Tab-separated table of C-alpha atoms in Angstrom:
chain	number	residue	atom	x	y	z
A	3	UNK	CA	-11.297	-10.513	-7.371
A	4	UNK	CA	-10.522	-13.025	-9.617
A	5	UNK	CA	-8.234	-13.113	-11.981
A	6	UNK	CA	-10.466	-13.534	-15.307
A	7	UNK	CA	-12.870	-10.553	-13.488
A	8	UNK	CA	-9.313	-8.035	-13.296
A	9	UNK	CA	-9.296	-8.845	-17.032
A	10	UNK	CA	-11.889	-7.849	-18.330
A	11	UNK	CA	-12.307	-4.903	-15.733
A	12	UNK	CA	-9.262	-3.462	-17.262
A	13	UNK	CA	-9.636	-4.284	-20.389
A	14	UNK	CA	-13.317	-3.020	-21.230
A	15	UNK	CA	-14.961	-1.930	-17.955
A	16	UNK	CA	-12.287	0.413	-16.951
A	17	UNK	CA	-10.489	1.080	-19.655
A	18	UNK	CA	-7.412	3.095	-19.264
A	19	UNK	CA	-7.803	5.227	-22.306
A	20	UNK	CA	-11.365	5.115	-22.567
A	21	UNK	CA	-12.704	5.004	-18.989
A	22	UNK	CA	-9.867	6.440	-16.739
A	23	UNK	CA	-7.538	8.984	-18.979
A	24	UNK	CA	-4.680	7.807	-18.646
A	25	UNK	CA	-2.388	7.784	-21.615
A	26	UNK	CA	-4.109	9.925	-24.090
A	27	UNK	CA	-1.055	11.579	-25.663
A	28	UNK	CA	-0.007	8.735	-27.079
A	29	UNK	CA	-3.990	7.972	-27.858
A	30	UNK	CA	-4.034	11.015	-30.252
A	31	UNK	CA	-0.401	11.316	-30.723
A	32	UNK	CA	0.507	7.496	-32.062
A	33	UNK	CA	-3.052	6.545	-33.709
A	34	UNK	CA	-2.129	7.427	-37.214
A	35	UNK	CA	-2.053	4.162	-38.755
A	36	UNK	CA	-2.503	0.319	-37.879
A	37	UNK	CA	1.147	-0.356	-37.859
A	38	UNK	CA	2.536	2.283	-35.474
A	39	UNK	CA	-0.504	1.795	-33.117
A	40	UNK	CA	0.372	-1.890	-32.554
A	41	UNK	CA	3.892	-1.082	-32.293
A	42	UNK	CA	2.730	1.496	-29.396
A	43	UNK	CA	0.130	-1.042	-27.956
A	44	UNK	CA	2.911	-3.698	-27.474
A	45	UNK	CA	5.695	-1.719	-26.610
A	46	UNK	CA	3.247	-0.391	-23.255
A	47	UNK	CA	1.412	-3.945	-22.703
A	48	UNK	CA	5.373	-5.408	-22.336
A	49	UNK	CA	6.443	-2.159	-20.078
A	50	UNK	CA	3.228	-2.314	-17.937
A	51	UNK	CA	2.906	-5.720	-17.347
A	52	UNK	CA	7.220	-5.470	-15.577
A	53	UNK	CA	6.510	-2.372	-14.202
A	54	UNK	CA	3.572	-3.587	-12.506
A	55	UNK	CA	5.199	-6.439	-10.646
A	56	UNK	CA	8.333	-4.899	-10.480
A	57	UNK	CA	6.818	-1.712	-8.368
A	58	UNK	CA	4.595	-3.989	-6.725
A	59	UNK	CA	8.018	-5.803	-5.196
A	60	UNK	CA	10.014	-1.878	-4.578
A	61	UNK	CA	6.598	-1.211	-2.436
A	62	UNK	CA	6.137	-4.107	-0.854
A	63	UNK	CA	9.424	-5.063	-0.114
A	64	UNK	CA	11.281	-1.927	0.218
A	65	UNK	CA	9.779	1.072	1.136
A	66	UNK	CA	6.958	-0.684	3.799
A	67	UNK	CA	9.885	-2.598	5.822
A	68	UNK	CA	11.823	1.239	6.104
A	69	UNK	CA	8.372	2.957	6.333
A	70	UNK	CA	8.942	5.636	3.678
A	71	UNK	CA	5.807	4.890	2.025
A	72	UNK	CA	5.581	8.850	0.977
A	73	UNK	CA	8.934	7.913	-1.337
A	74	UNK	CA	6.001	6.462	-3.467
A	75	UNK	CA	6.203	8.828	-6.414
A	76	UNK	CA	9.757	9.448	-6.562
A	77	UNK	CA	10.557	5.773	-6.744
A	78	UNK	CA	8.012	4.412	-9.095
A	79	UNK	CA	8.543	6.979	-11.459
A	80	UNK	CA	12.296	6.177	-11.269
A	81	UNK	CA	11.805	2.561	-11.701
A	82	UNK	CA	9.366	3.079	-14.684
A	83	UNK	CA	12.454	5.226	-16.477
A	84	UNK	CA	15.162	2.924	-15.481
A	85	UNK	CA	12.807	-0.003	-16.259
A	86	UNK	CA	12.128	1.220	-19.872
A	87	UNK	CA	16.145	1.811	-20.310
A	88	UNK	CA	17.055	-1.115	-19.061
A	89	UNK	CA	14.554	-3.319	-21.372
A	90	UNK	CA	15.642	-1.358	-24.313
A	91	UNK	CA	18.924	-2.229	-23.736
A	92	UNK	CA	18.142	-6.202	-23.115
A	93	UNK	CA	15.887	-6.060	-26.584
A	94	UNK	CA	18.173	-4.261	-28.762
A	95	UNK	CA	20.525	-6.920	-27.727
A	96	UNK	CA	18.749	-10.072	-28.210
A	97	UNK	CA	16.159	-9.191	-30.343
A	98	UNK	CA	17.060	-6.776	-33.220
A	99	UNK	CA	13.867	-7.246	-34.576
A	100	UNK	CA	11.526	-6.635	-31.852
A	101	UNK	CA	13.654	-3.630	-31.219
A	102	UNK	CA	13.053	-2.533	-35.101
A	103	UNK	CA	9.341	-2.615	-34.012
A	104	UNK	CA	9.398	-1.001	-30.834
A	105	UNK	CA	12.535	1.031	-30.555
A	106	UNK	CA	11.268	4.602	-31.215
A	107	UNK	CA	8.277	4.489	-28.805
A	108	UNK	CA	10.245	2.778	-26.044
A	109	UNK	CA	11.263	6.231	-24.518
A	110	UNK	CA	8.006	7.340	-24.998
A	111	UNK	CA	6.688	5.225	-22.656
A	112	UNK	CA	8.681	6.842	-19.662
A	113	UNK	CA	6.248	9.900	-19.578
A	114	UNK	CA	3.110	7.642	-20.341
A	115	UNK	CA	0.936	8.598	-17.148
A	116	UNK	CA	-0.604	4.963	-17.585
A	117	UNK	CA	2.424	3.067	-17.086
A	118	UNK	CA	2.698	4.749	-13.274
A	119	UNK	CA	-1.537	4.718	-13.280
A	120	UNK	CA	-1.315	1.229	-13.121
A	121	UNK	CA	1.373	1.144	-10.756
A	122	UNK	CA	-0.304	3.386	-8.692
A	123	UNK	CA	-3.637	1.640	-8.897
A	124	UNK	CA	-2.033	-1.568	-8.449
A	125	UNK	CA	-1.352	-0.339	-4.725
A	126	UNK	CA	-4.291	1.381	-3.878
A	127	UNK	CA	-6.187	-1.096	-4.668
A	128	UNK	CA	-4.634	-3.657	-2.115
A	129	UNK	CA	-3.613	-5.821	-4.611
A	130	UNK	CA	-1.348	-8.420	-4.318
A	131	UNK	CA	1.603	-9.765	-6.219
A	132	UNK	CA	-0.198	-12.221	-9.398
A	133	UNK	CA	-3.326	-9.696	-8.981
A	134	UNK	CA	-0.786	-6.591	-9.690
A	135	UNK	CA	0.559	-8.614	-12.612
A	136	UNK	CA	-2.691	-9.555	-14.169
A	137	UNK	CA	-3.850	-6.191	-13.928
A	138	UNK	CA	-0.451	-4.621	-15.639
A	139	UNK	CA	-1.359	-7.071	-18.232
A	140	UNK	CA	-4.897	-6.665	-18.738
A	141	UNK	CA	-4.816	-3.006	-19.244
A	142	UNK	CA	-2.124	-2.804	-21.871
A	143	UNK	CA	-4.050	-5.382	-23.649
A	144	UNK	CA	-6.829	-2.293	-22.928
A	145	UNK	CA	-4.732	-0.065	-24.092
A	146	UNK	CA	-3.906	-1.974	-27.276
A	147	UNK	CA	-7.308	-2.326	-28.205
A	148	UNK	CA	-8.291	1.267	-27.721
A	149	UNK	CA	-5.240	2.258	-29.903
A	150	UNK	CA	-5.694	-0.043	-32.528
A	151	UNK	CA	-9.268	0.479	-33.116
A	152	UNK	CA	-8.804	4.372	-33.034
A	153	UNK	CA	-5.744	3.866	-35.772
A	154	UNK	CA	-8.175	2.066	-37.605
A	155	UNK	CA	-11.051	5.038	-37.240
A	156	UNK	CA	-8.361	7.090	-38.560
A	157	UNK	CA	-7.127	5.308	-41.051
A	158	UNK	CA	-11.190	5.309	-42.433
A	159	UNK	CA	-11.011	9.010	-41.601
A	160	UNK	CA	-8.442	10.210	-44.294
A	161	UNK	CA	-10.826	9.494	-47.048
A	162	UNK	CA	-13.638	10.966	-45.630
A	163	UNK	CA	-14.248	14.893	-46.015
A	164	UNK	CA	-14.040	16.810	-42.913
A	165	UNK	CA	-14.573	19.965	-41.814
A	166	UNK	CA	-11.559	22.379	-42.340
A	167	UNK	CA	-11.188	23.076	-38.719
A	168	UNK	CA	-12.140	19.430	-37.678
A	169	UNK	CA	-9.125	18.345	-39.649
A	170	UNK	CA	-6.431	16.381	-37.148
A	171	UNK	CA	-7.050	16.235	-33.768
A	172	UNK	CA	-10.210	17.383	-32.939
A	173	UNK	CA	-11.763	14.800	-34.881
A	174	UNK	CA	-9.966	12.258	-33.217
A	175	UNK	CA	-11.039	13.411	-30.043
A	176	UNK	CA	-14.836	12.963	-31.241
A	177	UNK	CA	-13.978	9.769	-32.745
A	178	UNK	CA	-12.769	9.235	-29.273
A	179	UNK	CA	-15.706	10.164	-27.624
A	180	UNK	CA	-18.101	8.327	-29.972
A	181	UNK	CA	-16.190	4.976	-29.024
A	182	UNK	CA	-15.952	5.497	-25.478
A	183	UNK	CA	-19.915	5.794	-25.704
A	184	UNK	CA	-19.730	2.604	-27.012
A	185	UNK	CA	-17.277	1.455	-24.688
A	186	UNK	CA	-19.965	2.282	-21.621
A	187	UNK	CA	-22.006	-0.777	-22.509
A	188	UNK	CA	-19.245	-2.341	-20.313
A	189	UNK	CA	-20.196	-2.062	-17.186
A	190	UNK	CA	-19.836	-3.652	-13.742
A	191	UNK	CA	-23.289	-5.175	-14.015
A	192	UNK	CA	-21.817	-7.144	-16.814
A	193	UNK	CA	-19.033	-8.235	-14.545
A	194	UNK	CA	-21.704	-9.264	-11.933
A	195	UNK	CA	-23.770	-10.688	-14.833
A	196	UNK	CA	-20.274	-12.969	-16.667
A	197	UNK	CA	-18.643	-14.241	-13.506
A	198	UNK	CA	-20.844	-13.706	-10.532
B	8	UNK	CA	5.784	40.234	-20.233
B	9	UNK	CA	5.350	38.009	-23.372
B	10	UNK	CA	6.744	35.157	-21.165
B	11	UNK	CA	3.544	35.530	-18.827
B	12	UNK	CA	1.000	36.067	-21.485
B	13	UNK	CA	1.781	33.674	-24.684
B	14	UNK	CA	0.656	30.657	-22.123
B	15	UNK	CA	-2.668	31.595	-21.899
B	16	UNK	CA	-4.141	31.929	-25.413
B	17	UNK	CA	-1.176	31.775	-27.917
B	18	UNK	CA	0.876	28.710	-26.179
B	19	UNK	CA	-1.822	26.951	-24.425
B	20	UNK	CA	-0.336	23.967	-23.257
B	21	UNK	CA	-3.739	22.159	-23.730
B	22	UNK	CA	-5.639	23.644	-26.802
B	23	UNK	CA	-2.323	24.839	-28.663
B	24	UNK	CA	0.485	22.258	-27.232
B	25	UNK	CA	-2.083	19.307	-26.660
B	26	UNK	CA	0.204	18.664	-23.811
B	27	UNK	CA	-1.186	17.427	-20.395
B	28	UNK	CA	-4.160	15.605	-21.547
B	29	UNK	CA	-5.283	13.025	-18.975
B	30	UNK	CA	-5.539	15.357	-16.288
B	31	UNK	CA	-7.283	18.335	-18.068
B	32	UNK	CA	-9.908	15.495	-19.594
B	33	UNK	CA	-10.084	12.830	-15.934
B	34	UNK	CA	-10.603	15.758	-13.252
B	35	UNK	CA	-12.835	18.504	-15.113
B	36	UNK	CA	-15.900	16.621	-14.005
B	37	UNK	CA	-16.451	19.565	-11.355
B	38	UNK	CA	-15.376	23.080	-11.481
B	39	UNK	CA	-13.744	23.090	-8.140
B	40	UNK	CA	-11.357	20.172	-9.372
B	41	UNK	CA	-9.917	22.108	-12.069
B	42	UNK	CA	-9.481	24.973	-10.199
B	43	UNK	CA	-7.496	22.848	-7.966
B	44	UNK	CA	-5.608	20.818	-10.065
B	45	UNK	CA	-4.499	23.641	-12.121
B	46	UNK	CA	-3.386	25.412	-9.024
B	47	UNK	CA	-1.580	22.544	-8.111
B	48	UNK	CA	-0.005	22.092	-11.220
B	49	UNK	CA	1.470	25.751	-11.628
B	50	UNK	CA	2.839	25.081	-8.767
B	51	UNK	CA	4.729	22.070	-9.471
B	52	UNK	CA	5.281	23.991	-12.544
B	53	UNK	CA	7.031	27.095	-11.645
B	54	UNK	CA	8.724	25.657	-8.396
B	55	UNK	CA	9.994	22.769	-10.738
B	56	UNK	CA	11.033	25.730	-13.358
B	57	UNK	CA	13.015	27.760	-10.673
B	58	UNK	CA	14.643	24.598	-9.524
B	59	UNK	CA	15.712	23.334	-12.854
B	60	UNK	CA	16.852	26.804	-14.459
B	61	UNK	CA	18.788	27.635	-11.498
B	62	UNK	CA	20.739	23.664	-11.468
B	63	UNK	CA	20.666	23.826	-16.105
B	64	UNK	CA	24.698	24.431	-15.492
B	65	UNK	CA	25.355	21.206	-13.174
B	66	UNK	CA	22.885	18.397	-14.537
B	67	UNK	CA	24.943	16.691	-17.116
B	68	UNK	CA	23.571	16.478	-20.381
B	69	UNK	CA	23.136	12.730	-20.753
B	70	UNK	CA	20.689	12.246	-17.449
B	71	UNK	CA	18.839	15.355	-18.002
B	72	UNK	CA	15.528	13.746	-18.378
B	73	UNK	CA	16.058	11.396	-15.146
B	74	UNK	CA	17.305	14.561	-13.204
B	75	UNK	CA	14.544	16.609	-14.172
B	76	UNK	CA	11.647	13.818	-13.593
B	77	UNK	CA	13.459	13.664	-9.639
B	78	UNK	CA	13.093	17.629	-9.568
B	79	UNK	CA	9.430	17.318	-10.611
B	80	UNK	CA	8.616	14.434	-8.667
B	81	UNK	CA	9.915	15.664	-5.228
B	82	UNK	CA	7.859	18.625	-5.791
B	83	UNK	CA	4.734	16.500	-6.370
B	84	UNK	CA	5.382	14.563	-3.486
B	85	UNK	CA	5.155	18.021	-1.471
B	86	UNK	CA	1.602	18.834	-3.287
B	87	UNK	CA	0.587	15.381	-2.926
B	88	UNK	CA	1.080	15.632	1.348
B	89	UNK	CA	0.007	19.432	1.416
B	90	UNK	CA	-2.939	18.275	0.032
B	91	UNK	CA	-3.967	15.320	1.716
B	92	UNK	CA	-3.293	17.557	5.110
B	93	UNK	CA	-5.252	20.789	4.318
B	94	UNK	CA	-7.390	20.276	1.712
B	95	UNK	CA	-8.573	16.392	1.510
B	96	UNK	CA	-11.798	16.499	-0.149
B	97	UNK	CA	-10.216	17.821	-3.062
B	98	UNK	CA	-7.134	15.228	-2.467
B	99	UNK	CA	-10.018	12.257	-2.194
B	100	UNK	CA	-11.461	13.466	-5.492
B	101	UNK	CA	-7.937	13.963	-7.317
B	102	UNK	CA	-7.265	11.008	-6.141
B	103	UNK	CA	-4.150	9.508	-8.583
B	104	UNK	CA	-4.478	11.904	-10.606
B	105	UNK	CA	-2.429	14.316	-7.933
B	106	UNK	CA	0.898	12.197	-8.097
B	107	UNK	CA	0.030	11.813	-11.733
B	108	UNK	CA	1.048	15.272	-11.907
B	109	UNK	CA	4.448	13.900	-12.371
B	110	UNK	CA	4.105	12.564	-15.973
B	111	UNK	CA	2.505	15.456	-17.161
B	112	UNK	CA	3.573	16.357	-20.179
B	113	UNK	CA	3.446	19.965	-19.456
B	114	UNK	CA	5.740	20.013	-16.502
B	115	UNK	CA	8.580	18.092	-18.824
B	116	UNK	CA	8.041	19.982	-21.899
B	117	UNK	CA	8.695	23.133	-20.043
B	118	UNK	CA	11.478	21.872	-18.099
B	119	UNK	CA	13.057	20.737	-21.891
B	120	UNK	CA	12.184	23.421	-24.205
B	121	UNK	CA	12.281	26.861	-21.442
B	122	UNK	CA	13.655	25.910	-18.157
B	123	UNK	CA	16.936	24.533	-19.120
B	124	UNK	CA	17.917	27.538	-21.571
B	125	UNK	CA	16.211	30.099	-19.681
B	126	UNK	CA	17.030	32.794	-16.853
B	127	UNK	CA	15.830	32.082	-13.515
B	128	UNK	CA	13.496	35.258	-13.528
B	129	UNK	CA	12.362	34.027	-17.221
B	130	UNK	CA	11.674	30.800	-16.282
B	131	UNK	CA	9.024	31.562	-13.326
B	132	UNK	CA	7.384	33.861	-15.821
B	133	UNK	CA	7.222	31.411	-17.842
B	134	UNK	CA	5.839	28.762	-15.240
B	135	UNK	CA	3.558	31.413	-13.718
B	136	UNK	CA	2.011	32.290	-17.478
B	137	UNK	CA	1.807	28.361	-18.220
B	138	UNK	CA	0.233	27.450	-15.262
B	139	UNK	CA	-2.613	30.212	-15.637
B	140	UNK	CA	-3.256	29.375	-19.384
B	141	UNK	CA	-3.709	25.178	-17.996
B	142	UNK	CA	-5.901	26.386	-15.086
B	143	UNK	CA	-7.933	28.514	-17.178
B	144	UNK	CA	-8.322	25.488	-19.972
B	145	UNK	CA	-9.391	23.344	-16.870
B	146	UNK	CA	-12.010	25.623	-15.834
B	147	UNK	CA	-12.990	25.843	-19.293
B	148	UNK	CA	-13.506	22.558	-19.888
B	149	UNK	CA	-14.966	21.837	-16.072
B	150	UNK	CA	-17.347	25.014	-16.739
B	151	UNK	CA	-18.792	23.071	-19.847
B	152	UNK	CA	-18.948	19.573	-18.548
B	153	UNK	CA	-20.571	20.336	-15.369
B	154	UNK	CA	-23.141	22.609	-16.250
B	155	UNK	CA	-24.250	20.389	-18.967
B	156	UNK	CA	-23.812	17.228	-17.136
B	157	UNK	CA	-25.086	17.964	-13.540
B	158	UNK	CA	-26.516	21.088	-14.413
B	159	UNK	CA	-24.279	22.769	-11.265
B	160	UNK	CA	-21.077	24.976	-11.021
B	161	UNK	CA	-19.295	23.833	-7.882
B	162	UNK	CA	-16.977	26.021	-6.293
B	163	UNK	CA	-14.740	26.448	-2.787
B	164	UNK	CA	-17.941	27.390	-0.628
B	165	UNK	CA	-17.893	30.432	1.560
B	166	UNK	CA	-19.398	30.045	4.450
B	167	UNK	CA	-19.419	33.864	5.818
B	168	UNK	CA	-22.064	34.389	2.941
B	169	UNK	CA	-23.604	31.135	3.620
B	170	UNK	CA	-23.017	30.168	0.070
B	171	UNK	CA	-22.144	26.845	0.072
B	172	UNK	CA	-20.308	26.381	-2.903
B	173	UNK	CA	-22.974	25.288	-5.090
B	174	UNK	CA	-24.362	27.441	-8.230
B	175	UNK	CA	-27.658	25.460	-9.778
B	176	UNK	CA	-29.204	26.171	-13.466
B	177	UNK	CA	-32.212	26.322	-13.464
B	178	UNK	CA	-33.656	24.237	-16.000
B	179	UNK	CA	-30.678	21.825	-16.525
B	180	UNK	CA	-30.289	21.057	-13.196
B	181	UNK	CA	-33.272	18.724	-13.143
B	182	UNK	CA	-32.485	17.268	-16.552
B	183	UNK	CA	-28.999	17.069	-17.164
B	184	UNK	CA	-27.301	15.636	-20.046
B	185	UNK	CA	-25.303	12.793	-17.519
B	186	UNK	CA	-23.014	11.800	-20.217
B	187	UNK	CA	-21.204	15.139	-20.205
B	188	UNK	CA	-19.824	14.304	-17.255
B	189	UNK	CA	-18.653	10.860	-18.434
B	190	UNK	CA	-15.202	9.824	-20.339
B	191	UNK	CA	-17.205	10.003	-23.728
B	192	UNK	CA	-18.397	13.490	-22.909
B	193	UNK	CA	-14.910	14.953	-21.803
B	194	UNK	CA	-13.465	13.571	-25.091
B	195	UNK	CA	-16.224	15.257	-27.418
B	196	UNK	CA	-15.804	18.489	-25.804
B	197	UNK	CA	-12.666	18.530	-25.829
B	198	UNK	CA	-12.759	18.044	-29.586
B	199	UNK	CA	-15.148	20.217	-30.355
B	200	UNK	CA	-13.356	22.769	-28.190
B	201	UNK	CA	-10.287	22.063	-30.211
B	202	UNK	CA	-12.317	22.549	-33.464
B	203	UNK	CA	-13.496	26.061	-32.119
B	204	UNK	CA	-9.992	26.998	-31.430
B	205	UNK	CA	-8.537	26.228	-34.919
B	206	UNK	CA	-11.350	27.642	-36.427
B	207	UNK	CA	-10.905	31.282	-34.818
B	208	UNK	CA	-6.846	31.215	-35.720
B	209	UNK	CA	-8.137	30.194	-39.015
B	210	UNK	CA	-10.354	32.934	-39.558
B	211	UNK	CA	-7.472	35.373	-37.737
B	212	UNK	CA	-4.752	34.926	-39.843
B	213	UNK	CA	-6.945	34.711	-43.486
């Protein structure tokens, strides 16, 4: 596939919040407002896009050539947590800013079940190296955009009067629901349709 | 006895907690998936529970979290090859979702918050009681989705009876409402679910 279709596959056709499930804690749990959703959105778009390549590589290039391919789980998960250590060591260091921004949801990452969906995907798919990358890529972008426009939802939501019991979460969820609705005009006829 | 019992309605991990989301919402499009990934994941759960209770003295405290992901993870690597060798229809439509397992919140939290400052005994009670409550919330949530959005309850078929595994509603079966059984569906009634549940401890403790 080419590389502009994996784009927009993972960005609106399958996206990872709205399409597949994966990462919803952080869906409900980091939506509040504008600024700590982009925070979140960036923080996993970085994470995703090294984790993709660099499990890509520890598959490819470590555990085929030994043939324990069933290692799969154990390692990727490991890289993913010594990943997201080891690049918020490097941006604390150089970049006290950027760390400012994404500091606190750096560990939260670790136990984001899109990070290794990705990573997971990325191999079952048969994809190779600059395909694995793009794809990392393109669905934190996704995952970005389904964060941000929820915060924003939310945001909206706080002035609005809600049902005692709809108060929080659950409304979310149906906010939730109501865009990924919307989100199903994406399809892969549209793929077919943009790039042939 | 309270271990076993507060997961199911008082701690539920998914209505209460709002822990373990992307499975309980991704595989809940059929009955028989639930079932299965909520067996799966008690078992991860109390074998990961036993294992981490019983090594709380000798993980030091600064690599907890790393030790405890390797516990969980080798034991998801176990379900994920059970699986695929005795049961691999329901593997094929897990699919990612069984090594998945491994980021579930659930599985953590417990580790974190009962495991590590629990009894062994306590701790499988605890993983045993969790696990049922997350199963049953699965079902739940399957039970909904499918009936409304294939109009069928699929279940392991027995083949002694000649049942094969398949219960159809008449009525909705021919007309079902197909987005149930879409992402958009799973998310509204999982909300509304949520709703219901807030509203009944509402009422209870007026």
């Amino acid at each position: 596939m080419s590389y502009i279709g994996i784009l927009i596959t993972y960005v609106f056709i399958s996206n990872l919040i709205l399409s597949q499930f994966l990462g919803l804690c952080p869906f409900i749990g980091v939506s509040k407002d504008l600024e700590s959703a982009s925070g979140m959105g960036f923080a996993v778009t970085f994470v995703m896009t090294i984790a993709s390549l660099v499990t890509w590589m520890v598959y490819h290039w470590v555990l085929i050539p030994l043939n324990v391919e069933y290692l799969q789980t154990v390692t990727f998960i490991l890289t993913i947590a010594s990943l997201v250590q080891l690049v918020e060591m490097v941006v604390q260091k150089y970049s006290p800013a950027l760390y400012k921004a994404l500091g606190i949801y750096l560990p939260l990452i670790t136990t984001n079940c899109g990070v290794l969906g990705i990573a997971l995907i990325n191999i079952n798919q048969g994809y190779n190296l600059m395909e694995g990358f793009m794809a990392g890529f393109s669905a934190g972008l996704g995952f970005m955009l389904a964060l941000i426009l929820m915060s924003s939802i939310r945001v909206k939501m706080q002035t609005e009067r809600v049902p005692k019991a709809f108060k929080g979460i659950p409304i979310a969820f149906i906010s939730g629901g109501l865009m990924a609705l919307a989100f199903m005009a994406f399809d892969k006829a549209l793929l077919t349709n943009l790039i042939g | 006895m309270k271990e076993l019992t507060k997961g199911i309605y008082r701690e539920n991990p998914i209505f209460v907690l709002v822990l373990g989301l992307c499975p309980s919402l991704a595989v809940t499009t059929q009955v028989v998936n639930g079932i299965g990934m909520g067996i799966g994941t008690m078992f991860v759960l109390i074998c990961s529970n036993i294992m981490i209770s019983l090594l709380k003295n000798v993980i030091p405290d600064e690599i907890h979290i790393p030790a405890y992901i390797v516990v969980i993870a080798s034991f998801v690597t176990i379900l994920d090859l059970m699986m695929q060798a005795y049961l691999p229809a329901l593997s094929a439509s897990l699919g990612v979702f069984v090594q998945l397992i491994v980021v579930n919140c659930v599985i953590l939290g417990r580790a974190e918050a009962f495991a590590s400052k629990h009894g062994v005994w306590d701790s499988v009670k605890d993983g045993i009681g969790m696990g049922i409550g997350f199963t049953l919330s699965l079902v739940l949530i399957a039970l909904i989705r499918e009936s409304l959005g294939a109009g069928t309850i699929t279940l392991f078929p027995i083949e002694s009876l000649g049942f094969n595994g398949e219960i159809r509603i008449p009525g909705l079966v021919n007309s079902p409402a197909r987005v149930m059984t879409l992402s958009a569906g799973a998310l509204l009634v999982m909300g509304y679910l949520k709703a219901a549940i807030n509203g009944i401890n509402e009422r209870k403790g007026r």
